[in-house]
XYZ file of C-alpha atoms in Angstrom:
737
model
C -15.765 -40.841 -25.415
C -12.410 -40.059 -27.037
C -9.705 -37.527 -26.219
C -11.034 -36.680 -22.783
C -9.115 -35.247 -19.864
C -10.493 -33.854 -16.630
C -8.636 -31.323 -14.438
C -10.476 -30.977 -11.149
C -8.208 -29.601 -8.430
C -7.136 -26.620 -10.489
C -10.768 -25.526 -10.725
C -11.046 -26.032 -14.441
C -12.360 -29.066 -16.281
C -11.427 -29.733 -19.882
C -13.336 -32.337 -21.887
C -12.650 -33.068 -25.523
C -15.663 -34.879 -26.995
C -15.595 -36.365 -30.462
C -18.646 -36.494 -32.681
C -21.244 -34.745 -30.504
C -22.185 -32.240 -33.171
C -21.132 -34.237 -36.214
C -23.559 -34.390 -39.146
C -23.846 -36.836 -42.033
C -21.520 -39.781 -42.360
C -18.385 -37.806 -41.508
C -17.460 -37.560 -37.843
C -16.698 -33.884 -37.160
C -14.859 -33.094 -33.958
C -16.039 -30.750 -31.225
C -14.139 -29.692 -28.115
C -16.050 -28.763 -24.975
C -14.204 -26.658 -22.381
C -15.959 -26.035 -19.064
C -14.456 -23.460 -16.701
C -15.677 -24.548 -13.290
C -15.640 -22.970 -9.862
C -17.173 -24.394 -6.688
C -20.737 -23.708 -7.815
C -20.578 -22.123 -11.280
C -19.538 -23.090 -14.794
C -18.986 -21.190 -18.004
C -18.796 -23.686 -20.856
C -17.090 -23.032 -24.178
C -17.369 -25.278 -27.204
C -15.309 -25.443 -30.367
C -17.613 -26.168 -33.324
C -16.562 -28.369 -36.257
C -15.719 -25.215 -38.257
C -13.432 -24.110 -35.365
C -15.672 -21.280 -34.160
C -15.535 -20.960 -30.355
C -18.925 -20.425 -28.754
C -20.250 -20.045 -25.235
C -22.879 -22.726 -24.716
C -23.591 -22.264 -21.004
C -23.101 -19.941 -18.052
C -24.786 -20.863 -14.782
C -24.872 -23.347 -11.927
C -22.390 -26.124 -12.588
C -23.480 -29.681 -13.316
C -22.490 -32.557 -11.067
C -21.339 -34.534 -14.131
C -19.079 -32.402 -16.355
C -19.358 -34.890 -19.212
C -22.918 -33.666 -19.791
C -21.892 -30.113 -20.740
C -21.290 -31.123 -24.343
C -24.937 -32.004 -24.790
C -26.283 -28.585 -23.796
C -26.708 -27.154 -27.335
C -28.840 -30.142 -28.350
C -31.671 -29.294 -25.952
C -32.279 -25.796 -27.349
C -34.631 -25.263 -30.284
C -34.540 -21.497 -30.761
C -34.838 -21.031 -34.508
C -32.396 -19.711 -37.076
C -28.943 -18.465 -36.208
C -28.188 -16.826 -39.541
C -24.508 -16.301 -38.900
C -23.807 -19.206 -36.564
C -22.136 -16.621 -34.317
C -24.830 -15.321 -31.964
C -23.123 -16.980 -29.003
C -19.527 -16.451 -30.115
C -17.016 -16.399 -27.264
C -15.365 -13.346 -28.846
C -17.375 -11.943 -31.737
C -15.373 -10.504 -34.657
C -16.737 -7.828 -36.992
C -16.846 -7.702 -40.744
C -17.204 -11.362 -41.723
C -20.374 -13.357 -40.941
C -21.353 -11.546 -37.763
C -24.657 -9.623 -37.722
C -24.644 -8.423 -34.120
C -22.552 -6.173 -31.878
C -18.895 -7.263 -32.133
C -16.377 -7.699 -29.357
C -13.533 -6.847 -31.728
C -13.352 -4.809 -34.936
C -10.146 -4.073 -36.857
C -8.822 -2.418 -39.991
C -6.001 -4.527 -41.366
C -2.788 -3.079 -42.746
C -4.193 -3.402 -46.273
C -7.403 -1.553 -45.362
C -9.657 -4.616 -45.086
C -12.197 -4.413 -42.247
C -13.101 -8.102 -41.943
C -11.988 -10.488 -39.247
C -12.614 -14.173 -38.642
C -11.244 -15.918 -35.546
C -10.778 -19.675 -35.524
C -9.707 -21.998 -32.730
C -6.038 -23.004 -32.733
C -5.459 -24.515 -29.298
C -6.029 -24.064 -25.616
C -4.059 -24.722 -22.451
C -4.639 -24.743 -18.715
C -2.203 -23.424 -16.114
C -2.716 -24.258 -12.486
C -1.772 -21.069 -10.621
C -2.603 -22.422 -7.159
C -4.973 -24.857 -5.484
C -7.667 -22.207 -5.829
C -6.791 -20.512 -9.122
C -6.503 -21.744 -12.709
C -5.899 -19.941 -15.970
C -7.355 -21.102 -19.276
C -5.986 -19.587 -22.485
C -7.601 -20.120 -25.886
C -5.704 -19.086 -28.991
C -7.742 -17.841 -31.963
C -6.355 -16.913 -35.367
C -7.649 -15.428 -38.600
C -7.157 -17.986 -41.412
C -6.420 -15.227 -43.957
C -4.505 -12.570 -42.014
C -1.602 -13.035 -39.608
C -3.757 -11.805 -36.765
C -4.516 -13.598 -33.510
C -6.377 -13.166 -30.236
C -5.792 -15.120 -27.047
C -8.729 -15.325 -24.644
C -7.967 -15.729 -20.948
C -10.288 -17.061 -18.245
C -8.861 -16.881 -14.728
C -11.066 -18.861 -12.358
C -11.096 -18.562 -8.559
C -12.622 -21.818 -7.377
C -13.647 -21.086 -3.780
C -14.834 -17.564 -4.535
C -16.891 -18.454 -7.649
C -15.279 -15.548 -9.483
C -13.877 -15.352 -13.018
C -11.662 -12.715 -14.576
C -11.726 -12.587 -18.356
C -9.540 -10.623 -20.781
C -7.947 -10.813 -24.219
C -4.532 -10.257 -25.759
C -4.508 -9.072 -29.380
C -1.449 -9.378 -31.626
C -0.604 -9.414 -35.340
C 2.343 -9.783 -37.705
C 1.012 -7.965 -40.740
C 3.104 -5.660 -42.900
C 2.126 -2.363 -41.355
C -0.073 -1.157 -38.517
C -3.484 -2.618 -37.784
C -6.107 -0.265 -36.339
C -8.159 -1.715 -33.505
C -11.593 -0.136 -33.846
C -13.056 -2.066 -30.907
C -11.246 -4.271 -28.403
C -13.455 -5.730 -25.691
C -12.234 -7.694 -22.707
C -15.119 -10.149 -22.493
C -18.019 -11.449 -24.557
C -20.501 -13.284 -22.298
C -23.714 -15.053 -23.265
C -26.698 -15.813 -21.010
C -29.889 -17.751 -21.723
C -33.168 -17.078 -19.887
C -36.773 -16.091 -20.446
C -36.119 -12.466 -19.442
C -33.279 -10.318 -18.141
C -33.369 -7.633 -15.458
C -30.558 -5.072 -15.355
C -29.650 -3.277 -12.135
C -27.349 -0.397 -13.016
C -26.090 2.687 -11.203
C -25.938 6.385 -11.906
C -25.060 9.538 -10.001
C -22.984 12.680 -9.765
C -20.868 14.374 -7.141
C -22.413 13.664 -3.703
C -25.068 11.488 -5.357
C -23.109 8.299 -6.008
C -24.423 4.751 -6.533
C -28.101 5.397 -7.224
C -29.641 2.168 -8.520
C -32.149 1.611 -11.304
C -33.585 -1.783 -12.235
C -35.363 -2.426 -15.531
C -36.197 -5.335 -17.777
C -33.975 -5.428 -20.843
C -35.684 -5.343 -24.218
C -34.392 -6.038 -27.712
C -31.788 -3.663 -28.992
C -28.608 -2.614 -27.214
C -28.410 -1.110 -23.746
C -25.069 0.621 -23.203
C -23.394 1.506 -19.914
C -20.402 3.723 -20.542
C -18.154 6.621 -19.599
C -16.295 9.123 -21.788
C -14.832 11.289 -19.001
C -11.210 10.129 -19.270
C -10.486 10.432 -15.546
C -12.967 10.221 -12.700
C -14.743 7.886 -15.085
C -17.367 6.683 -12.578
C -18.734 10.171 -11.898
C -21.994 9.677 -13.805
C -22.077 5.888 -14.171
C -19.845 3.248 -12.576
C -18.980 0.115 -14.505
C -20.567 -2.242 -11.946
C -23.912 -3.864 -12.750
C -26.121 -6.890 -12.090
C -28.204 -8.986 -14.469
C -30.937 -11.193 -13.013
C -32.392 -14.064 -15.012
C -36.163 -14.506 -15.432
C -37.083 -12.133 -12.587
C -35.269 -9.614 -10.360
C -33.142 -11.501 -7.865
C -33.653 -10.908 -4.152
C -30.991 -11.117 -1.477
C -31.406 -14.879 -1.119
C -33.215 -16.107 -4.221
C -32.779 -15.983 -7.972
C -30.015 -16.337 -10.537
C -27.894 -13.217 -10.981
C -24.594 -12.197 -12.548
C -22.507 -9.344 -11.104
C -19.977 -7.769 -13.459
C -17.448 -4.951 -13.575
C -14.542 -3.838 -15.749
C -11.185 -3.470 -14.008
C -10.312 -0.206 -15.733
C -10.026 3.357 -14.415
C -10.814 5.194 -17.637
C -13.474 5.181 -20.310
C -15.416 1.925 -20.291
C -18.278 0.489 -22.321
C -20.600 -2.412 -21.612
C -23.140 -3.392 -24.267
C -26.083 -5.627 -23.324
C -27.856 -6.976 -26.409
C -30.722 -9.431 -26.635
C -30.140 -11.386 -29.823
C -32.823 -12.630 -32.284
C -33.021 -15.904 -30.344
C -33.722 -14.011 -27.094
C -30.338 -14.747 -25.535
C -28.418 -11.970 -23.787
C -24.977 -10.969 -25.024
C -22.786 -8.886 -22.672
C -19.721 -7.270 -24.226
C -17.511 -5.194 -21.942
C -14.196 -3.439 -22.342
C -12.373 -0.163 -22.811
C -14.650 2.354 -24.501
C -13.641 2.647 -28.150
C -15.041 6.194 -28.208
C -12.462 8.431 -29.947
C -9.942 5.634 -29.481
C -9.043 3.721 -32.671
C -5.764 2.146 -31.599
C -2.874 1.704 -34.029
C -1.195 -1.589 -33.223
C 2.272 -2.281 -34.592
C 3.319 -5.779 -35.681
C 4.506 -7.954 -32.807
C 3.146 -5.560 -30.174
C 0.630 -7.329 -27.907
C -2.397 -5.320 -26.804
C -3.718 -6.613 -23.484
C -7.201 -5.562 -22.470
C -8.153 -5.023 -18.811
C -9.909 -7.833 -16.996
C -13.671 -8.051 -16.776
C -14.540 -9.647 -13.439
C -17.812 -11.424 -12.784
C -19.531 -13.860 -10.482
C -22.711 -15.853 -10.928
C -25.030 -16.850 -8.102
C -28.113 -19.071 -8.184
C -28.844 -18.046 -4.570
C -29.546 -14.349 -4.971
C -27.623 -11.099 -4.714
C -26.282 -11.711 -1.225
C -24.317 -14.769 -2.308
C -22.929 -12.963 -5.355
C -21.774 -10.034 -3.233
C -20.065 -12.314 -0.720
C -18.274 -13.973 -3.642
C -16.849 -10.657 -4.840
C -16.021 -9.438 -1.338
C -14.094 -12.607 -0.552
C -12.258 -12.492 -3.891
C -11.303 -8.858 -3.357
C -9.939 -9.487 0.124
C -8.027 -12.587 -0.956
C -6.649 -11.484 -4.316
C -7.193 -7.878 -5.358
C -6.964 -5.302 -2.557
C -3.621 -4.297 -1.128
C -3.421 -6.081 2.238
C -7.024 -7.226 1.902
C -6.634 -9.671 4.792
C -4.689 -7.262 6.957
C -5.285 -4.328 9.254
C -6.362 -0.724 8.688
C -5.784 2.425 10.737
C -8.544 4.595 12.150
C -7.769 8.227 11.397
C -8.635 11.830 12.156
C -8.710 14.149 9.138
C -8.359 17.935 9.420
C -10.448 18.930 6.381
C -13.798 19.626 8.064
C -12.143 21.403 10.982
C -9.749 23.695 9.081
C -10.286 23.456 5.321
C -7.374 25.459 3.819
C -6.888 27.629 6.919
C -4.254 26.065 9.139
C -0.698 26.475 10.386
C 1.746 24.526 12.520
C 0.076 25.578 15.769
C -3.368 24.439 14.612
C -1.967 21.155 13.379
C -0.139 20.673 16.667
C -3.455 20.923 18.505
C -5.066 18.507 16.058
C -2.293 16.004 16.708
C -3.092 16.173 20.395
C -6.784 15.706 19.527
C -5.842 12.616 17.527
C -4.158 11.120 20.559
C -7.054 12.172 22.796
C -9.585 10.531 20.494
C -7.633 7.295 20.553
C -7.281 6.788 16.803
C -4.126 5.655 15.020
C -3.356 8.353 12.482
C -3.651 12.048 11.654
C -4.292 12.892 8.004
C -3.272 16.318 6.700
C -5.609 17.192 3.840
C -5.486 19.760 1.023
C -3.724 23.118 1.421
C -0.239 22.279 2.719
C 1.742 23.217 -0.446
C 2.500 26.049 -2.885
C 4.543 29.231 -2.315
C 4.485 31.531 -5.328
C 0.891 30.422 -5.744
C -0.072 29.353 -2.208
C -2.771 26.745 -1.875
C -5.220 28.832 0.166
C -8.168 27.808 -2.005
C -8.768 25.441 -4.894
C -7.809 28.186 -7.398
C -4.021 27.937 -7.143
C -0.972 25.889 -6.242
C -1.971 22.466 -7.530
C 1.142 20.927 -9.079
C 3.628 22.784 -6.851
C 4.274 20.130 -4.225
C 6.605 22.099 -1.952
C 5.484 22.829 1.607
C 3.955 26.262 2.041
C 6.561 28.164 4.054
C 4.012 30.394 5.755
C 1.813 27.526 6.973
C 4.572 24.984 7.534
C 7.876 26.873 8.033
C 9.543 23.680 9.274
C 8.061 21.444 6.597
C 6.063 18.249 6.663
C 8.893 16.420 8.392
C 8.420 18.559 11.511
C 4.706 17.721 11.677
C 5.527 14.053 11.168
C 8.090 14.145 13.997
C 5.591 15.794 16.319
C 2.993 13.165 15.423
C 5.496 10.456 16.246
C 6.277 12.038 19.607
C 2.532 12.216 20.319
C 2.232 8.517 19.608
C 0.227 8.766 16.394
C 1.071 8.168 12.767
C 0.979 10.778 10.004
C -0.430 10.842 6.483
C -1.010 13.393 3.765
C -3.407 14.313 0.926
C -2.177 14.667 -2.655
C -3.697 15.177 -6.080
C -0.677 14.517 -8.286
C -2.456 14.059 -11.634
C -3.759 17.626 -11.631
C -2.558 21.202 -12.081
C -3.954 24.682 -11.502
C -3.207 27.216 -14.243
C -1.996 29.377 -11.358
C 1.083 27.293 -10.571
C 4.780 27.137 -11.305
C 4.296 23.726 -12.896
C 1.818 25.066 -15.435
C 4.145 27.962 -16.310
C 7.216 25.748 -16.718
C 5.627 22.768 -18.470
C 2.554 23.765 -20.480
C 3.334 20.804 -22.757
C 2.599 18.494 -19.812
C -0.988 19.688 -19.574
C -3.947 18.109 -21.381
C -5.535 20.886 -23.434
C -6.306 21.650 -27.043
C -3.683 24.091 -28.373
C -6.218 26.278 -30.209
C -9.166 26.129 -27.859
C -10.097 27.976 -24.691
C -9.298 26.089 -21.517
C -12.231 24.711 -19.576
C -11.925 23.860 -15.906
C -13.520 21.649 -13.300
C -12.591 22.780 -9.788
C -10.294 25.361 -11.399
C -7.852 22.748 -12.644
C -6.631 20.734 -15.600
C -5.213 17.224 -15.929
C -1.564 16.339 -16.487
C -0.718 14.115 -19.441
C 0.163 10.744 -17.944
C 0.687 9.237 -21.392
C 3.991 11.166 -21.235
C 6.796 9.261 -19.456
C 8.217 12.553 -18.117
C 4.923 13.303 -16.422
C 4.838 9.770 -15.032
C 8.283 10.386 -13.529
C 7.102 13.696 -12.069
C 4.040 12.141 -10.421
C 6.063 9.246 -9.049
C 8.624 11.626 -7.553
C 5.854 13.676 -5.920
C 5.027 10.594 -3.859
C 8.596 9.432 -3.431
C 9.715 12.843 -2.135
C 7.118 12.668 0.636
C 8.677 9.445 1.901
C 12.164 10.921 1.577
C 11.079 13.823 3.804
C 9.242 11.503 6.180
C 10.393 7.865 5.949
C 7.683 6.976 8.485
C 4.910 8.382 6.275
C 1.999 6.089 7.105
C -0.827 7.023 4.749
C -1.539 8.629 1.375
C -4.902 10.012 0.296
C -4.786 10.155 -3.531
C -7.411 12.468 -4.975
C -8.558 13.131 -8.554
C -11.101 15.926 -8.869
C -11.267 16.769 -12.573
C -12.386 15.035 -15.729
C -10.661 15.516 -19.082
C -11.835 18.329 -21.307
C -10.352 19.198 -24.721
C -8.429 15.937 -24.837
C -5.066 16.460 -26.530
C -1.554 15.203 -25.801
C 1.480 17.070 -27.119
C 3.473 13.924 -26.410
C 1.391 11.660 -28.673
C 1.712 13.925 -31.741
C -0.349 12.295 -34.529
C -1.595 9.414 -32.388
C -4.283 11.301 -30.484
C -6.718 8.402 -30.741
C -4.410 6.439 -28.411
C -4.701 9.063 -25.686
C -7.532 7.764 -23.502
C -5.945 4.310 -23.338
C -2.401 5.521 -22.751
C -3.468 7.914 -19.984
C -4.769 5.064 -17.836
C -1.810 2.868 -18.692
C 0.450 5.728 -17.593
C -1.432 6.031 -14.308
C -1.024 2.312 -13.675
C 2.711 2.504 -14.460
C 3.107 5.153 -11.764
C 1.096 3.153 -9.243
C 3.103 0.017 -10.028
C 6.342 1.897 -9.340
C 4.995 3.257 -6.078
C 3.835 -0.170 -4.932
C 7.149 -1.742 -5.925
C 8.992 0.639 -3.583
C 6.300 1.093 -0.929
C 4.287 -2.133 -1.030
C 2.589 -1.848 2.345
C 1.772 1.834 2.823
C -2.009 2.359 3.112
C -3.434 4.513 0.331
C -6.971 5.807 -0.084
C -8.412 5.958 -3.593
C -10.333 9.237 -3.684
C -11.797 10.950 -6.721
C -13.966 13.790 -5.551
C -15.820 10.980 -3.841
C -16.601 7.798 -5.757
C -15.420 8.937 -9.172
C -12.795 6.232 -9.583
C -13.898 3.106 -7.734
C -12.949 0.029 -9.733
C -10.748 -3.005 -9.274
C -8.256 -1.807 -11.867
C -7.276 0.978 -9.473
C -8.076 -0.804 -6.217
C -5.329 -3.373 -6.805
C -2.952 -0.542 -5.813
C -4.981 0.847 -2.886
C -6.125 -0.336 0.511
C -9.438 1.535 0.502
C -11.654 3.984 -1.374
C -13.662 7.091 -0.537
C -17.310 6.391 -1.442
C -18.545 9.987 -1.582
C -17.874 13.525 -0.401
C -21.458 13.383 0.845
C -21.058 12.212 4.437
C -24.613 12.879 5.588
C -25.170 9.617 7.487
C -28.641 8.916 6.079
C -27.341 9.409 2.536
C -24.323 7.270 3.342
C -26.490 4.323 4.462
C -27.922 4.098 0.951
C -24.575 4.617 -0.792
C -22.629 2.209 1.395
C -25.400 -0.377 1.026
C -25.073 -0.356 -2.775
C -21.265 -0.215 -2.790
C -21.226 -3.270 -0.522
C -22.653 -5.455 -3.275
C -19.354 -5.117 -5.141
C -16.716 -4.120 -2.564
C -15.849 -5.451 0.919
C -16.322 -3.415 4.087
C -12.568 -3.201 4.699
C -12.254 -1.162 1.484
C -14.930 1.449 2.274
C -13.571 4.527 4.095
C -16.461 5.926 6.144
C -15.846 9.107 8.129
C -17.828 10.736 10.911
C -18.388 14.405 10.023
C -20.771 17.242 10.920
C -22.881 16.689 7.797
C -26.544 15.964 8.459
C -28.837 16.510 11.413
C -28.464 13.110 13.043
C -26.989 12.646 16.528
C -23.324 11.827 16.884
C -24.045 8.216 17.817
C -26.000 7.688 14.595
C -23.136 9.133 12.552
C -20.572 6.887 14.230
C -22.756 3.793 13.924
C -23.194 4.403 10.176
C -19.440 4.833 9.694
C -18.922 1.444 11.340
C -20.329 -0.203 8.201
C -16.787 -0.129 6.835
C -13.460 1.429 7.785
C -14.185 3.980 10.502
C -12.612 7.441 10.416
C -13.268 10.892 11.879
C -13.389 14.349 10.338
C -14.803 16.377 13.216
C -13.583 19.151 15.521
C -12.606 17.285 18.659
C -12.198 20.324 20.918
C -15.809 21.354 20.222
C -17.241 18.058 21.457
C -19.087 18.016 24.764
C -17.729 15.847 27.530
C -20.197 13.057 26.838
C -19.670 13.291 23.070
C -15.914 12.979 23.500
C -16.305 10.083 25.911
C -18.678 8.374 23.478
C -16.224 8.748 20.579
C -13.352 7.417 22.662
C -15.437 4.436 23.749
C -16.625 3.945 20.154
C -13.039 3.715 18.898
C -12.311 1.071 21.525
C -15.518 -0.816 20.687
C -14.757 -0.648 16.996
C -11.275 -2.037 17.536
C -12.894 -5.088 19.123
C -15.448 -5.719 16.357
C -13.625 -4.551 13.232
C -12.157 -7.997 12.440
C -15.713 -9.295 12.097
C -16.856 -6.369 9.952
C -13.772 -6.405 7.726
C -13.332 -10.140 7.249
C -16.763 -11.561 8.022
C -19.490 -12.599 5.630
C -21.971 -9.785 5.070
C -25.727 -10.330 5.091
C -28.302 -7.662 4.271
C -31.391 -8.112 6.429
C -33.694 -5.123 5.899
C -33.405 -2.911 2.811
C -33.515 0.876 3.383
C -35.213 1.371 0.008
C -38.244 -0.692 0.997
C -38.270 -0.707 4.806
C -38.229 1.886 7.594
C -35.153 0.288 9.139
C -31.913 -0.595 7.397
C -30.304 -3.647 8.929
C -27.250 -5.705 8.019
C -24.849 -8.013 9.769
C -21.351 -9.437 9.521
C -20.620 -12.995 10.659
C -17.142 -14.398 11.331
C -15.857 -17.522 9.620
C -16.795 -20.072 12.274
C -20.155 -18.361 12.961
C -19.292 -17.847 16.608
C -19.622 -14.040 16.545
C -21.529 -11.470 14.531
C -22.212 -7.741 14.454
C -25.672 -6.421 13.530
C -26.060 -2.752 12.511
C -29.527 -1.165 12.496
C -30.571 2.331 11.391
C -33.868 4.216 11.252
C -34.261 5.654 7.740
C -37.949 6.643 7.850
C -38.655 9.434 10.328
C -42.391 9.580 9.933
C -44.554 9.163 13.028
C -44.333 5.836 14.842
C -41.923 4.229 12.399
C -39.337 1.719 13.561
C -38.627 -1.998 13.852
C -42.154 -3.204 14.581
C -41.439 -6.802 13.614
C -38.470 -9.036 14.345
C -35.738 -9.020 11.718
C -34.568 -12.434 10.583
C -30.844 -12.927 11.022
C -28.680 -14.760 8.506
C -25.414 -16.619 8.437
C -25.558 -18.058 11.958
C -25.220 -21.736 12.872
C -28.732 -23.069 13.473
C -27.425 -25.562 16.031
C -25.526 -22.986 18.111
C -26.923 -20.940 21.015
C -26.350 -17.177 21.005
C -26.519 -14.197 23.349
C -27.205 -10.709 21.996
C -25.696 -7.598 23.591
C -26.175 -3.979 22.593
C -22.863 -2.184 22.221
C -21.658 1.329 21.356
C -24.134 2.941 23.724
C -24.063 6.671 24.408
C -22.795 7.394 27.964
C -26.162 8.619 29.267
C -28.247 5.814 27.777
C -29.087 2.281 28.820
C -29.993 -0.643 26.635
C -33.478 -2.131 26.392
C -31.985 -5.367 25.048
C -31.905 -8.267 27.504
C -28.355 -9.543 27.163
C -28.979 -12.585 29.360
C -31.463 -14.256 27.009
C -30.225 -17.170 24.938
C -31.502 -17.935 21.432
C -30.789 -20.755 19.038
C -29.430 -19.905 15.635
C -32.527 -21.607 14.261
C -34.805 -19.237 16.201
C -32.884 -16.136 15.122
C -32.959 -17.111 11.443
C -36.563 -18.360 11.419
C -38.355 -15.989 13.798
C -35.789 -13.231 14.095
C -34.859 -10.599 16.644
C -36.140 -7.065 17.180
C -33.353 -4.500 17.757
C -35.971 -1.988 18.976
C -35.200 0.811 16.552
C -37.448 3.890 16.849
C -37.296 7.676 17.022
C -35.634 7.446 20.457
C -33.192 4.734 19.335
C -32.340 5.701 15.757
C -29.285 3.454 15.531
C -28.585 0.201 17.335
C -25.427 -1.911 17.211
C -25.700 -5.484 18.444
C -22.977 -8.029 19.193
C -24.037 -11.648 18.774
C -21.902 -14.312 20.435
C -22.194 -18.063 20.599
C -22.689 -19.445 24.084
C -20.116 -22.032 25.087
C -21.825 -25.156 26.358
């Protein structure tokens, strides 16, 4: 073997193999480039004609030198273009399938051909490596660089592209995907999600057939409202929690996205994901790089549970703000006051916050606006001055009182939006997204500000900055986004309206980058009328997200279950409210699936209810490190079983928390059989204790019994869930011998 080099510790192996695909008497050169993580490999190969193809994505081989021989074992018939498995498929030349990139050159030509120039590997850390592959059109001065960022321990890859040209004039990017992935199997099963307000993360699983299946959004903001960008693809049969090969994927972008899934004529699956090119031909000037957002994915040959733990670990280690750190438990005033509050009411709520034992009081919507006071959602949005009638001494006075009460203070904002009834709308109509000749159309009585405009970016940044100037100890921001974009038009962009959807999101990220540069550690919740903007493009600036405005605990079990496949528990803000008919204990136990919070009227709680909540906060403080940083295992699926059960296990498998909920309230339903535990050490001995009990109840669990990890994973344990015990929280601890 000639020209070979192997780079192991940086997580990426590069092998240059001469002559593997050579034909005839001439020895043509091929280059095989495996991107390896601990258990997965995606393998690229440069053909003799300098096309770059993906020849493998799956469980990695023990001998990387064998990757180059993978194409030789497939006999799938004609590949008319030689491009079915292109690593980044260009349009307009030989390609016959859905492209990853399509352009109109400065001279009007629509063809593109991308040939290998070189590649390089950068070792970012012991765990992270970055592969870059430069491609260039042999006719036009146009190039694309593909990036593959591999996270070795987490088995996660981020993939994106940078597009640049030096032609004489502008090039129009008609399509500009982030990633072009190829999978080979006998069949493919897509698990996707859909929803609406209060109906987030509803799964559907179907077998893919020939043609193109598209997952996309055209909403501009709140892009995940109807369909989030997350999905799973199982190979050969639907993966279970612990068995089957499955790929999880998601685009790190907070605006319009598009993922095409196409089975090619050879029955391989092509996945092309990126910014939605809907109404977005992008004029690219010479020498101006266009960087696409990252597409993040993980592959597991051990089922969905392993894939989800990969993503959760990656998010905590690399993507979330303070993903390995702490979070505050809060009390929110929204459910108790809505828009109707004043200083006296807030003063009482601050005392309730201290009484409850949580860390922080969050002041929600309604604290601003004077000429157009924010007494409902019809007015005031955009006028971020304290309402003098409600808060005559300003936010700073409330913050000082919170500090004297021994709690921290945070505030709700929605800085991207404006009500037509506002000073901001009257003074800066050119800052508002609306068609100049068309009737305005509202969602929640509001419109969106034009964040493609640098002046608007400055305004939004200063909204946040001014809050910290008034209260330097400001401890929390809840950032909401309740409207989508109608009648898309930017005064600022003049004739370049097709750039708008891209530049809006870029403008949002510029603001968030400025905020994080000045306030790197302040916790911020990503809220968008619920789960309308939950993606890793935004979450890199936030500590947590709000899954849904629907806080009915039974509904939340299903939502939080599905979110957990893609996001870690520490990122999911789960609040106890008065929604639903379940007892208070059930509501609290469900909220413990992630980051616990409260949105209830404390002074209306009975003595036992208050005592339970206080004890629950203390209990949660003890177990939250396991829930937030532990490995999550789903044990009993609420969609197929009467009991939903899941557990979190700490790193050394010495402690675990098991959460169990009754989701079927028909007669005599409950946990009739033992539930097999996962993630424990089979050689260790464990005791199981029921925790978070209501003050008047006693546990039926024998906390003195000792079980081996082998017994608990093979036979299982019954948490005794039934109509009298609708939620059960168990603490599992290794016995020291």
